[in-house]
């Protein structure tokens, strides 16, 4: 299915140096903000207290948040999370660790503050997440990210060639660092759902790279393109997949934006990471991975393996 068709190939590779420079600058900026500001880790990673409360009537989450923040339990209000559990009568409050205050005393202090506006508010559950659990989640998350990257490299190296594998993984890691850099710059909360979104972006981005790489490999075998240079062959491959890219990524982006605007606080971080990842995934697959193929010296000769033809005996 094609939504539109280009009569001429778009010369993407002629802008390769420019797009590579832009990618390098954004990558370095993301690394700078990661090192300078760092990630605003959620309670799952740092440890803290989780309260579930029930109101007699639907309540405003912004009002609940302002009450909790008025207690000055943390220097960063972004660490305090207030979200609805199904309905606005059931509310979950996540608080960071506070030095000198136990989890039980912290929950009592919060409940006393909430009962000032609604004496009938009921405490349903209190959970404490220790710092050791958060450290274990960090370790497991980094392990999962490493395994995914190694799996992508192995898959692409087997299916295509090492040049394609290295190009794709560098482009995908570019997407991951950009997402982390944006979260560090705006100090958005980095939670387990955001980590899940990053792992999803890795798979999503490599899928786009595989589609483009497949078309590039096919183009090297086409007789009609044998007189074309390598950049022209890559331009033809990217142009030919543009319609598919617009349909696929446009549909996915609409769904993710619906989660971002209407999914509430519980899905905000997940949807935001996916939104950034999908946009940069398209950019990296087309304007990062493909120029890297040229930098690694992809040629028609190393893409097409000679086929040995058996000579039949003439009777």
PDB file of C-alpha atoms in Angstrom:
ATOM      1  CA  UNK A   1       0.000   0.000   0.000  1.00  0.00           C
ATOM      2  CA  UNK A   2       1.362   3.416  -1.011  1.00  0.00           C
ATOM      3  CA  UNK A   3      -0.129   6.669   0.207  1.00  0.00           C
ATOM      4  CA  UNK A   4       2.037   8.646  -2.208  1.00  0.00           C
ATOM      5  CA  UNK A   5       4.728   7.966  -4.750  1.00  0.00           C
ATOM      6  CA  UNK A   6       7.851  10.011  -5.523  1.00  0.00           C
ATOM      7  CA  UNK A   7       8.825  10.372  -9.157  1.00  0.00           C
ATOM      8  CA  UNK A   8      12.427  11.143  -8.247  1.00  0.00           C
ATOM      9  CA  UNK A   9      14.581   9.849  -5.442  1.00  0.00           C
ATOM     10  CA  UNK A  10      15.130  12.232  -2.544  1.00  0.00           C
ATOM     11  CA  UNK A  11      18.891  12.858  -2.148  1.00  0.00           C
ATOM     12  CA  UNK A  12      19.110  12.005   1.541  1.00  0.00           C
ATOM     13  CA  UNK A  13      22.774  11.028   1.381  1.00  0.00           C
ATOM     14  CA  UNK A  14      23.778  14.433   0.008  1.00  0.00           C
ATOM     15  CA  UNK A  15      22.800  15.824   3.418  1.00  0.00           C
ATOM     16  CA  UNK A  16      24.675  13.065   5.246  1.00  0.00           C
ATOM     17  CA  UNK A  17      27.380  15.324   6.671  1.00  0.00           C
ATOM     18  CA  UNK A  18      24.819  17.869   7.885  1.00  0.00           C
ATOM     19  CA  UNK A  19      22.564  15.284   9.551  1.00  0.00           C
ATOM     20  CA  UNK A  20      25.565  13.544  11.095  1.00  0.00           C
ATOM     21  CA  UNK A  21      26.718  16.875  12.548  1.00  0.00           C
ATOM     22  CA  UNK A  22      23.232  17.558  13.952  1.00  0.00           C
ATOM     23  CA  UNK A  23      23.102  14.070  15.449  1.00  0.00           C
ATOM     24  CA  UNK A  24      26.528  14.505  17.021  1.00  0.00           C
ATOM     25  CA  UNK A  25      25.576  17.853  18.572  1.00  0.00           C
ATOM     26  CA  UNK A  26      22.280  16.557  20.001  1.00  0.00           C
ATOM     27  CA  UNK A  27      24.046  13.442  21.270  1.00  0.00           C
ATOM     28  CA  UNK A  28      26.723  15.489  23.050  1.00  0.00           C
ATOM     29  CA  UNK A  29      24.082  17.812  24.532  1.00  0.00           C
ATOM     30  CA  UNK A  30      22.145  14.797  25.836  1.00  0.00           C
ATOM     31  CA  UNK A  31      25.310  13.358  27.396  1.00  0.00           C
ATOM     32  CA  UNK A  32      26.090  16.765  28.951  1.00  0.00           C
ATOM     33  CA  UNK A  33      22.662  17.069  30.588  1.00  0.00           C
ATOM     34  CA  UNK A  34      22.859  13.462  31.791  1.00  0.00           C
ATOM     35  CA  UNK A  35      26.165  14.224  33.471  1.00  0.00           C
ATOM     36  CA  UNK A  36      25.276  17.730  34.693  1.00  0.00           C
ATOM     37  CA  UNK A  37      21.691  17.268  35.901  1.00  0.00           C
ATOM     38  CA  UNK A  38      21.325  13.516  36.004  1.00  0.00           C
ATOM     39  CA  UNK A  39      18.084  11.565  35.856  1.00  0.00           C
ATOM     40  CA  UNK A  40      15.253  12.304  38.259  1.00  0.00           C
ATOM     41  CA  UNK A  41      14.850   8.691  39.371  1.00  0.00           C
ATOM     42  CA  UNK A  42      11.467   7.586  40.667  1.00  0.00           C
ATOM     43  CA  UNK A  43      10.755   5.876  43.958  1.00  0.00           C
ATOM     44  CA  UNK A  44      11.116   2.447  42.329  1.00  0.00           C
ATOM     45  CA  UNK A  45      14.832   3.171  41.946  1.00  0.00           C
ATOM     46  CA  UNK A  46      15.563   5.403  44.936  1.00  0.00           C
ATOM     47  CA  UNK A  47      13.200   3.847  47.479  1.00  0.00           C
ATOM     48  CA  UNK A  48      10.284   5.522  49.258  1.00  0.00           C
ATOM     49  CA  UNK A  49       6.750   5.155  50.569  1.00  0.00           C
ATOM     50  CA  UNK A  50       3.602   4.382  48.585  1.00  0.00           C
ATOM     51  CA  UNK A  51       0.177   5.206  50.063  1.00  0.00           C
ATOM     52  CA  UNK A  52      -3.217   4.251  48.700  1.00  0.00           C
ATOM     53  CA  UNK A  53      -6.088   6.328  50.075  1.00  0.00           C
ATOM     54  CA  UNK A  54      -9.817   6.391  49.398  1.00  0.00           C
ATOM     55  CA  UNK A  55     -12.002   9.496  49.525  1.00  0.00           C
ATOM     56  CA  UNK A  56     -15.717   9.497  50.237  1.00  0.00           C
ATOM     57  CA  UNK A  57     -16.302  11.538  47.060  1.00  0.00           C
ATOM     58  CA  UNK A  58     -14.298  12.156  43.878  1.00  0.00           C
ATOM     59  CA  UNK A  59     -11.464  14.560  44.570  1.00  0.00           C
ATOM     60  CA  UNK A  60      -9.117  16.756  42.567  1.00  0.00           C
ATOM     61  CA  UNK A  61      -5.635  15.294  42.184  1.00  0.00           C
ATOM     62  CA  UNK A  62      -4.065  18.747  41.935  1.00  0.00           C
ATOM     63  CA  UNK A  63      -5.542  19.640  45.313  1.00  0.00           C
ATOM     64  CA  UNK A  64      -4.190  16.448  46.882  1.00  0.00           C
ATOM     65  CA  UNK A  65      -0.748  17.115  45.418  1.00  0.00           C
ATOM     66  CA  UNK A  66      -0.696  20.676  46.781  1.00  0.00           C
ATOM     67  CA  UNK A  67      -1.582  19.385  50.244  1.00  0.00           C
ATOM     68  CA  UNK A  68       1.225  16.825  50.208  1.00  0.00           C
ATOM     69  CA  UNK A  69       3.746  19.275  48.788  1.00  0.00           C
ATOM     70  CA  UNK A  70       2.837  21.766  51.514  1.00  0.00           C
ATOM     71  CA  UNK A  71       4.425  19.384  54.022  1.00  0.00           C
ATOM     72  CA  UNK A  72       7.848  20.087  52.441  1.00  0.00           C
ATOM     73  CA  UNK A  73       8.802  16.419  52.554  1.00  0.00           C
ATOM     74  CA  UNK A  74      11.283  16.802  49.712  1.00  0.00           C
ATOM     75  CA  UNK A  75      13.345  19.485  48.042  1.00  0.00           C
ATOM     76  CA  UNK A  76      12.038  18.310  44.638  1.00  0.00           C
ATOM     77  CA  UNK A  77       8.293  18.323  44.236  1.00  0.00           C
ATOM     78  CA  UNK A  78       8.678  16.264  41.081  1.00  0.00           C
ATOM     79  CA  UNK A  79       9.549  13.303  43.308  1.00  0.00           C
ATOM     80  CA  UNK A  80       6.043  13.335  44.795  1.00  0.00           C
ATOM     81  CA  UNK A  81       3.609  11.472  42.551  1.00  0.00           C
ATOM     82  CA  UNK A  82      -0.179  11.673  42.958  1.00  0.00           C
ATOM     83  CA  UNK A  83      -2.319   9.652  40.564  1.00  0.00           C
ATOM     84  CA  UNK A  84      -5.775   8.126  40.395  1.00  0.00           C
ATOM     85  CA  UNK A  85      -6.329   4.388  40.671  1.00  0.00           C
ATOM     86  CA  UNK A  86      -9.231   3.825  38.313  1.00  0.00           C
ATOM     87  CA  UNK A  87     -11.380   6.618  39.784  1.00  0.00           C
ATOM     88  CA  UNK A  88     -10.542   9.906  41.509  1.00  0.00           C
ATOM     89  CA  UNK A  89     -11.885   8.460  44.752  1.00  0.00           C
ATOM     90  CA  UNK A  90      -8.945   6.046  44.939  1.00  0.00           C
ATOM     91  CA  UNK A  91      -5.626   7.900  44.929  1.00  0.00           C
ATOM     92  CA  UNK A  92      -2.038   6.659  45.073  1.00  0.00           C
ATOM     93  CA  UNK A  93       0.625   8.881  46.622  1.00  0.00           C
ATOM     94  CA  UNK A  94       4.314   8.068  46.165  1.00  0.00           C
ATOM     95  CA  UNK A  95       6.788   9.812  48.456  1.00  0.00           C
ATOM     96  CA  UNK A  96      10.598   9.740  48.511  1.00  0.00           C
ATOM     97  CA  UNK A  97      12.640   8.714  51.521  1.00  0.00           C
ATOM     98  CA  UNK A  98      12.853  11.434  54.171  1.00  0.00           C
ATOM     99  CA  UNK A  99      15.797  11.332  56.530  1.00  0.00           C
ATOM    100  CA  UNK A 100      14.839  10.993  60.196  1.00  0.00           C
ATOM    101  CA  UNK A 101      11.232   9.965  59.483  1.00  0.00           C
ATOM    102  CA  UNK A 102      10.090   6.347  59.317  1.00  0.00           C
ATOM    103  CA  UNK A 103       7.633   5.090  56.747  1.00  0.00           C
ATOM    104  CA  UNK A 104       4.870   4.732  59.372  1.00  0.00           C
ATOM    105  CA  UNK A 105       5.421   8.261  60.714  1.00  0.00           C
ATOM    106  CA  UNK A 106       5.500   9.644  57.175  1.00  0.00           C
ATOM    107  CA  UNK A 107       2.194   8.034  56.230  1.00  0.00           C
ATOM    108  CA  UNK A 108       0.607   9.305  59.484  1.00  0.00           C
ATOM    109  CA  UNK A 109       1.790  12.828  58.747  1.00  0.00           C
ATOM    110  CA  UNK A 110       0.334  12.735  55.246  1.00  0.00           C
ATOM    111  CA  UNK A 111      -2.985  11.305  56.398  1.00  0.00           C
ATOM    112  CA  UNK A 112      -3.321  13.993  59.081  1.00  0.00           C
ATOM    113  CA  UNK A 113      -2.839  16.636  56.396  1.00  0.00           C
ATOM    114  CA  UNK A 114      -5.383  15.033  54.038  1.00  0.00           C
ATOM    115  CA  UNK A 115      -7.998  14.709  56.788  1.00  0.00           C
ATOM    116  CA  UNK A 116      -7.975  18.479  57.256  1.00  0.00           C
ATOM    117  CA  UNK A 117     -10.060  18.824  54.082  1.00  0.00           C
ATOM    118  CA  UNK A 118     -11.838  15.451  54.186  1.00  0.00           C
ATOM    119  CA  UNK A 119     -12.146  13.807  57.635  1.00  0.00           C
ATOM    120  CA  UNK A 120     -13.542  10.641  56.039  1.00  0.00           C
ATOM    121  CA  UNK A 121     -10.502   9.903  53.871  1.00  0.00           C
ATOM    122  CA  UNK A 122      -9.394   6.319  54.460  1.00  0.00           C
ATOM    123  CA  UNK A 123      -5.900   4.854  54.300  1.00  0.00           C
ATOM    124  CA  UNK A 124      -6.112   1.648  52.267  1.00  0.00           C
ATOM    125  CA  UNK A 125      -2.494   0.481  52.038  1.00  0.00           C
ATOM    126  CA  UNK A 126       1.062   1.565  52.841  1.00  0.00           C
ATOM    127  CA  UNK A 127       4.128   0.073  51.165  1.00  0.00           C
ATOM    128  CA  UNK A 128       7.793   0.841  51.699  1.00  0.00           C
ATOM    129  CA  UNK A 129      10.369   0.404  48.923  1.00  0.00           C
ATOM    130  CA  UNK A 130      13.884   0.127  50.316  1.00  0.00           C
ATOM    131  CA  UNK A 131      16.981   1.574  48.641  1.00  0.00           C
ATOM    132  CA  UNK A 132      18.382  -1.942  48.127  1.00  0.00           C
ATOM    133  CA  UNK A 133      15.341  -2.856  46.029  1.00  0.00           C
ATOM    134  CA  UNK A 134      15.845   0.296  43.970  1.00  0.00           C
ATOM    135  CA  UNK A 135      19.499  -0.577  43.370  1.00  0.00           C
ATOM    136  CA  UNK A 136      18.470  -4.055  42.264  1.00  0.00           C
ATOM    137  CA  UNK A 137      16.002  -2.569  39.782  1.00  0.00           C
ATOM    138  CA  UNK A 138      18.737  -0.311  38.365  1.00  0.00           C
ATOM    139  CA  UNK A 139      21.006  -3.330  37.902  1.00  0.00           C
ATOM    140  CA  UNK A 140      18.275  -5.403  36.261  1.00  0.00           C
ATOM    141  CA  UNK A 141      17.292  -2.492  34.003  1.00  0.00           C
ATOM    142  CA  UNK A 142      20.865  -1.994  32.762  1.00  0.00           C
ATOM    143  CA  UNK A 143      21.180  -5.743  32.234  1.00  0.00           C
ATOM    144  CA  UNK A 144      17.989  -5.810  30.160  1.00  0.00           C
ATOM    145  CA  UNK A 145      19.209  -2.873  28.081  1.00  0.00           C
ATOM    146  CA  UNK A 146      22.562  -4.566  27.439  1.00  0.00           C
ATOM    147  CA  UNK A 147      20.939  -7.875  26.452  1.00  0.00           C
ATOM    148  CA  UNK A 148      18.608  -6.098  24.018  1.00  0.00           C
ATOM    149  CA  UNK A 149      21.538  -4.271  22.371  1.00  0.00           C
ATOM    150  CA  UNK A 150      23.579  -7.468  22.048  1.00  0.00           C
ATOM    151  CA  UNK A 151      20.580  -9.290  20.602  1.00  0.00           C
ATOM    152  CA  UNK A 152      20.075  -6.566  17.998  1.00  0.00           C
ATOM    153  CA  UNK A 153      23.750  -6.696  16.990  1.00  0.00           C
ATOM    154  CA  UNK A 154      23.692 -10.482  16.651  1.00  0.00           C
ATOM    155  CA  UNK A 155      20.449 -10.485  14.650  1.00  0.00           C
ATOM    156  CA  UNK A 156      21.557  -7.821  12.172  1.00  0.00           C
ATOM    157  CA  UNK A 157      25.049  -9.292  11.801  1.00  0.00           C
ATOM    158  CA  UNK A 158      23.536 -12.669  10.884  1.00  0.00           C
ATOM    159  CA  UNK A 159      20.797 -11.322   8.638  1.00  0.00           C
ATOM    160  CA  UNK A 160      22.869  -8.645   6.880  1.00  0.00           C
ATOM    161  CA  UNK A 161      26.504  -7.886   7.603  1.00  0.00           C
ATOM    162  CA  UNK A 162      28.582  -6.443  10.430  1.00  0.00           C
ATOM    163  CA  UNK A 163      28.474  -2.950   8.885  1.00  0.00           C
ATOM    164  CA  UNK A 164      24.684  -2.956   9.087  1.00  0.00           C
ATOM    165  CA  UNK A 165      24.729  -4.286  12.656  1.00  0.00           C
ATOM    166  CA  UNK A 166      27.116  -1.592  13.903  1.00  0.00           C
ATOM    167  CA  UNK A 167      25.266   1.174  12.036  1.00  0.00           C
ATOM    168  CA  UNK A 168      21.896   0.124  13.433  1.00  0.00           C
ATOM    169  CA  UNK A 169      23.050  -0.229  17.037  1.00  0.00           C
ATOM    170  CA  UNK A 170      24.808   3.154  16.953  1.00  0.00           C
ATOM    171  CA  UNK A 171      21.635   4.748  15.575  1.00  0.00           C
ATOM    172  CA  UNK A 172      19.495   3.008  18.227  1.00  0.00           C
ATOM    173  CA  UNK A 173      21.811   4.001  21.063  1.00  0.00           C
ATOM    174  CA  UNK A 174      21.607   7.546  19.675  1.00  0.00           C
ATOM    175  CA  UNK A 175      17.826   7.386  20.201  1.00  0.00           C
ATOM    176  CA  UNK A 176      18.195   6.040  23.758  1.00  0.00           C
ATOM    177  CA  UNK A 177      20.696   8.723  24.793  1.00  0.00           C
ATOM    178  CA  UNK A 178      18.489  11.456  23.297  1.00  0.00           C
ATOM    179  CA  UNK A 179      15.493  10.227  25.325  1.00  0.00           C
ATOM    180  CA  UNK A 180      17.557  10.084  28.507  1.00  0.00           C
ATOM    181  CA  UNK A 181      18.990  13.534  27.787  1.00  0.00           C
ATOM    182  CA  UNK A 182      15.526  15.065  27.340  1.00  0.00           C
ATOM    183  CA  UNK A 183      14.337  13.505  30.615  1.00  0.00           C
ATOM    184  CA  UNK A 184      17.459  14.824  32.348  1.00  0.00           C
ATOM    185  CA  UNK A 185      17.074  18.340  30.879  1.00  0.00           C
ATOM    186  CA  UNK A 186      13.422  18.727  31.924  1.00  0.00           C
ATOM    187  CA  UNK A 187      13.933  16.653  35.098  1.00  0.00           C
ATOM    188  CA  UNK A 188      10.942  14.481  34.254  1.00  0.00           C
ATOM    189  CA  UNK A 189      10.604  11.460  36.494  1.00  0.00           C
ATOM    190  CA  UNK A 190      12.418   8.382  35.218  1.00  0.00           C
ATOM    191  CA  UNK A 191      10.392   5.360  36.290  1.00  0.00           C
ATOM    192  CA  UNK A 192      10.091   1.689  35.378  1.00  0.00           C
ATOM    193  CA  UNK A 193       7.449   2.550  32.766  1.00  0.00           C
ATOM    194  CA  UNK A 194       9.906   4.934  31.084  1.00  0.00           C
ATOM    195  CA  UNK A 195      12.533   2.181  31.079  1.00  0.00           C
ATOM    196  CA  UNK A 196       9.973  -0.135  29.452  1.00  0.00           C
ATOM    197  CA  UNK A 197       9.307   2.541  26.820  1.00  0.00           C
ATOM    198  CA  UNK A 198      13.040   2.791  26.049  1.00  0.00           C
ATOM    199  CA  UNK A 199      13.246  -0.968  25.520  1.00  0.00           C
ATOM    200  CA  UNK A 200      10.194  -0.724  23.248  1.00  0.00           C
ATOM    201  CA  UNK A 201      11.841   2.115  21.295  1.00  0.00           C
ATOM    202  CA  UNK A 202      14.914  -0.055  20.714  1.00  0.00           C
ATOM    203  CA  UNK A 203      12.792  -2.777  19.121  1.00  0.00           C
ATOM    204  CA  UNK A 204      10.672  -0.269  17.228  1.00  0.00           C
ATOM    205  CA  UNK A 205      13.663   1.601  15.834  1.00  0.00           C
ATOM    206  CA  UNK A 206      15.512  -1.536  14.759  1.00  0.00           C
ATOM    207  CA  UNK A 207      12.391  -2.645  12.896  1.00  0.00           C
ATOM    208  CA  UNK A 208      12.527   0.532  10.808  1.00  0.00           C
ATOM    209  CA  UNK A 209      16.250   0.002  10.209  1.00  0.00           C
ATOM    210  CA  UNK A 210      15.636  -3.573   9.036  1.00  0.00           C
ATOM    211  CA  UNK A 211      13.013  -2.379   6.527  1.00  0.00           C
ATOM    212  CA  UNK A 212      15.413   0.198   5.050  1.00  0.00           C
ATOM    213  CA  UNK A 213      18.359  -2.231   5.087  1.00  0.00           C
ATOM    214  CA  UNK A 214      16.300  -4.890   3.329  1.00  0.00           C
ATOM    215  CA  UNK A 215      15.440  -2.478   0.540  1.00  0.00           C
ATOM    216  CA  UNK A 216      19.098  -1.385   0.248  1.00  0.00           C
ATOM    217  CA  UNK A 217      20.205  -5.011  -0.120  1.00  0.00           C
ATOM    218  CA  UNK A 218      17.532  -5.632  -2.742  1.00  0.00           C
ATOM    219  CA  UNK A 219      18.578  -2.528  -4.661  1.00  0.00           C
ATOM    220  CA  UNK A 220      22.171  -3.742  -4.876  1.00  0.00           C
ATOM    221  CA  UNK A 221      20.856  -6.827  -6.701  1.00  0.00           C
ATOM    222  CA  UNK A 222      18.571  -4.966  -9.118  1.00  0.00           C
ATOM    223  CA  UNK A 223      19.842  -4.809 -12.676  1.00  0.00           C
ATOM    224  CA  UNK A 224      18.152  -1.435 -13.220  1.00  0.00           C
ATOM    225  CA  UNK A 225      20.300   0.130 -10.468  1.00  0.00           C
ATOM    226  CA  UNK A 226      23.658  -1.382 -11.376  1.00  0.00           C
ATOM    227  CA  UNK A 227      24.864   1.852 -12.903  1.00  0.00           C
ATOM    228  CA  UNK A 228      23.981   3.877  -9.807  1.00  0.00           C
ATOM    229  CA  UNK A 229      26.467   4.856  -7.118  1.00  0.00           C
ATOM    230  CA  UNK A 230      26.123   3.554  -3.564  1.00  0.00           C
ATOM    231  CA  UNK A 231      24.602   6.832  -2.232  1.00  0.00           C
ATOM    232  CA  UNK A 232      22.064   6.808  -5.087  1.00  0.00           C
ATOM    233  CA  UNK A 233      21.131   3.189  -4.320  1.00  0.00           C
ATOM    234  CA  UNK A 234      20.563   4.089  -0.652  1.00  0.00           C
ATOM    235  CA  UNK A 235      18.522   7.180  -1.619  1.00  0.00           C
ATOM    236  CA  UNK A 236      16.313   5.002  -3.816  1.00  0.00           C
ATOM    237  CA  UNK A 237      15.786   2.529  -0.977  1.00  0.00           C
ATOM    238  CA  UNK A 238      14.808   5.210   1.552  1.00  0.00           C
ATOM    239  CA  UNK A 239      12.518   6.979  -0.918  1.00  0.00           C
ATOM    240  CA  UNK A 240      10.787   3.706  -1.774  1.00  0.00           C
ATOM    241  CA  UNK A 241       9.986   3.058   1.903  1.00  0.00           C
ATOM    242  CA  UNK A 242       8.777   6.595   2.694  1.00  0.00           C
ATOM    243  CA  UNK A 243       5.104   5.822   2.139  1.00  0.00           C
ATOM    244  CA  UNK A 244       5.293   2.800   4.446  1.00  0.00           C
ATOM    245  CA  UNK A 245       7.137   4.903   7.043  1.00  0.00           C
ATOM    246  CA  UNK A 246       4.496   7.643   7.033  1.00  0.00           C
ATOM    247  CA  UNK A 247       1.595   5.171   7.359  1.00  0.00           C
ATOM    248  CA  UNK A 248       3.184   2.989  10.057  1.00  0.00           C
ATOM    249  CA  UNK A 249       4.767   5.664  12.218  1.00  0.00           C
ATOM    250  CA  UNK A 250       1.912   8.119  11.732  1.00  0.00           C
ATOM    251  CA  UNK A 251      -0.606   5.573  13.010  1.00  0.00           C
ATOM    252  CA  UNK A 252       1.607   4.625  15.948  1.00  0.00           C
ATOM    253  CA  UNK A 253       2.282   8.255  16.833  1.00  0.00           C
ATOM    254  CA  UNK A 254      -1.436   9.046  16.921  1.00  0.00           C
ATOM    255  CA  UNK A 255      -2.011   6.225  19.405  1.00  0.00           C
ATOM    256  CA  UNK A 256       0.934   7.325  21.565  1.00  0.00           C
ATOM    257  CA  UNK A 257      -0.231  10.956  21.529  1.00  0.00           C
ATOM    258  CA  UNK A 258      -3.668   9.800  22.673  1.00  0.00           C
ATOM    259  CA  UNK A 259      -1.999   8.095  25.650  1.00  0.00           C
ATOM    260  CA  UNK A 260       0.086  11.218  26.292  1.00  0.00           C
ATOM    261  CA  UNK A 261      -2.849  13.645  26.373  1.00  0.00           C
ATOM    262  CA  UNK A 262      -5.617  11.422  27.760  1.00  0.00           C
ATOM    263  CA  UNK A 263      -3.793   8.634  29.619  1.00  0.00           C
ATOM    264  CA  UNK A 264      -3.243  10.588  32.815  1.00  0.00           C
ATOM    265  CA  UNK A 265      -0.208  10.714  35.084  1.00  0.00           C
ATOM    266  CA  UNK A 266       0.244   6.936  35.129  1.00  0.00           C
ATOM    267  CA  UNK A 267       1.028   6.818  31.388  1.00  0.00           C
ATOM    268  CA  UNK A 268       2.569  10.257  30.923  1.00  0.00           C
ATOM    269  CA  UNK A 269       6.229   9.230  31.242  1.00  0.00           C
ATOM    270  CA  UNK A 270       5.730   6.092  29.155  1.00  0.00           C
ATOM    271  CA  UNK A 271       3.933   7.975  26.376  1.00  0.00           C
ATOM    272  CA  UNK A 272       6.435  10.853  26.415  1.00  0.00           C
ATOM    273  CA  UNK A 273       9.400   8.497  26.041  1.00  0.00           C
ATOM    274  CA  UNK A 274       7.654   6.691  23.169  1.00  0.00           C
ATOM    275  CA  UNK A 275       6.778   9.985  21.457  1.00  0.00           C
ATOM    276  CA  UNK A 276      10.404  11.134  21.517  1.00  0.00           C
ATOM    277  CA  UNK A 277      11.647   7.659  20.576  1.00  0.00           C
ATOM    278  CA  UNK A 278       9.376   7.277  17.537  1.00  0.00           C
ATOM    279  CA  UNK A 279      10.325  10.693  16.119  1.00  0.00           C
ATOM    280  CA  UNK A 280      14.042  10.146  16.605  1.00  0.00           C
ATOM    281  CA  UNK A 281      13.695   6.502  15.530  1.00  0.00           C
ATOM    282  CA  UNK A 282      12.561   7.615  12.080  1.00  0.00           C
ATOM    283  CA  UNK A 283      15.306  10.228  11.950  1.00  0.00           C
ATOM    284  CA  UNK A 284      18.064   7.850  13.036  1.00  0.00           C
ATOM    285  CA  UNK A 285      17.034   5.010  10.720  1.00  0.00           C
ATOM    286  CA  UNK A 286      17.085   7.300   7.700  1.00  0.00           C
ATOM    287  CA  UNK A 287      19.630  10.009   8.483  1.00  0.00           C
ATOM    288  CA  UNK A 288      21.971   8.336  10.973  1.00  0.00           C
ATOM    289  CA  UNK A 289      22.170   4.621  10.173  1.00  0.00           C
ATOM    290  CA  UNK A 290      22.309   5.072   6.391  1.00  0.00           C
ATOM    291  CA  UNK A 291      25.166   7.637   6.356  1.00  0.00           C
ATOM    292  CA  UNK A 292      27.034   5.356   8.764  1.00  0.00           C
ATOM    293  CA  UNK A 293      26.856   2.610   6.129  1.00  0.00           C
ATOM    294  CA  UNK A 294      28.780   4.877   3.777  1.00  0.00           C
ATOM    295  CA  UNK A 295      31.266   5.702   6.529  1.00  0.00           C
ATOM    296  CA  UNK A 296      31.884   1.985   7.121  1.00  0.00           C
ATOM    297  CA  UNK A 297      32.551   1.429   3.405  1.00  0.00           C
ATOM    298  CA  UNK A 298      29.503  -0.499   2.186  1.00  0.00           C
ATOM    299  CA  UNK A 299      29.947  -1.331  -1.497  1.00  0.00           C
ATOM    300  CA  UNK A 300      28.158  -3.421  -4.083  1.00  0.00           C
ATOM    301  CA  UNK A 301      30.971  -5.954  -3.982  1.00  0.00           C
ATOM    302  CA  UNK A 302      30.772  -6.694  -0.233  1.00  0.00           C
ATOM    303  CA  UNK A 303      26.973  -6.811  -0.361  1.00  0.00           C
ATOM    304  CA  UNK A 304      26.625  -9.305  -3.219  1.00  0.00           C
ATOM    305  CA  UNK A 305      28.412 -12.557  -2.637  1.00  0.00           C
ATOM    306  CA  UNK A 306      29.511 -14.338  -5.798  1.00  0.00           C
ATOM    307  CA  UNK A 307      27.482 -17.419  -6.595  1.00  0.00           C
ATOM    308  CA  UNK A 308      29.320 -20.480  -7.828  1.00  0.00           C
ATOM    309  CA  UNK A 309      27.659 -22.078 -10.837  1.00  0.00           C
ATOM    310  CA  UNK A 310      28.239 -25.754 -11.368  1.00  0.00           C
ATOM    311  CA  UNK A 311      29.208 -26.662 -14.928  1.00  0.00           C
ATOM    312  CA  UNK A 312      27.194 -29.490 -16.394  1.00  0.00           C
ATOM    313  CA  UNK A 313      29.004 -32.087 -18.440  1.00  0.00           C
ATOM    314  CA  UNK A 314      28.127 -32.003 -22.106  1.00  0.00           C
ATOM    315  CA  UNK A 315      27.102 -35.392 -23.330  1.00  0.00           C
TER     316      UNK A 315
END
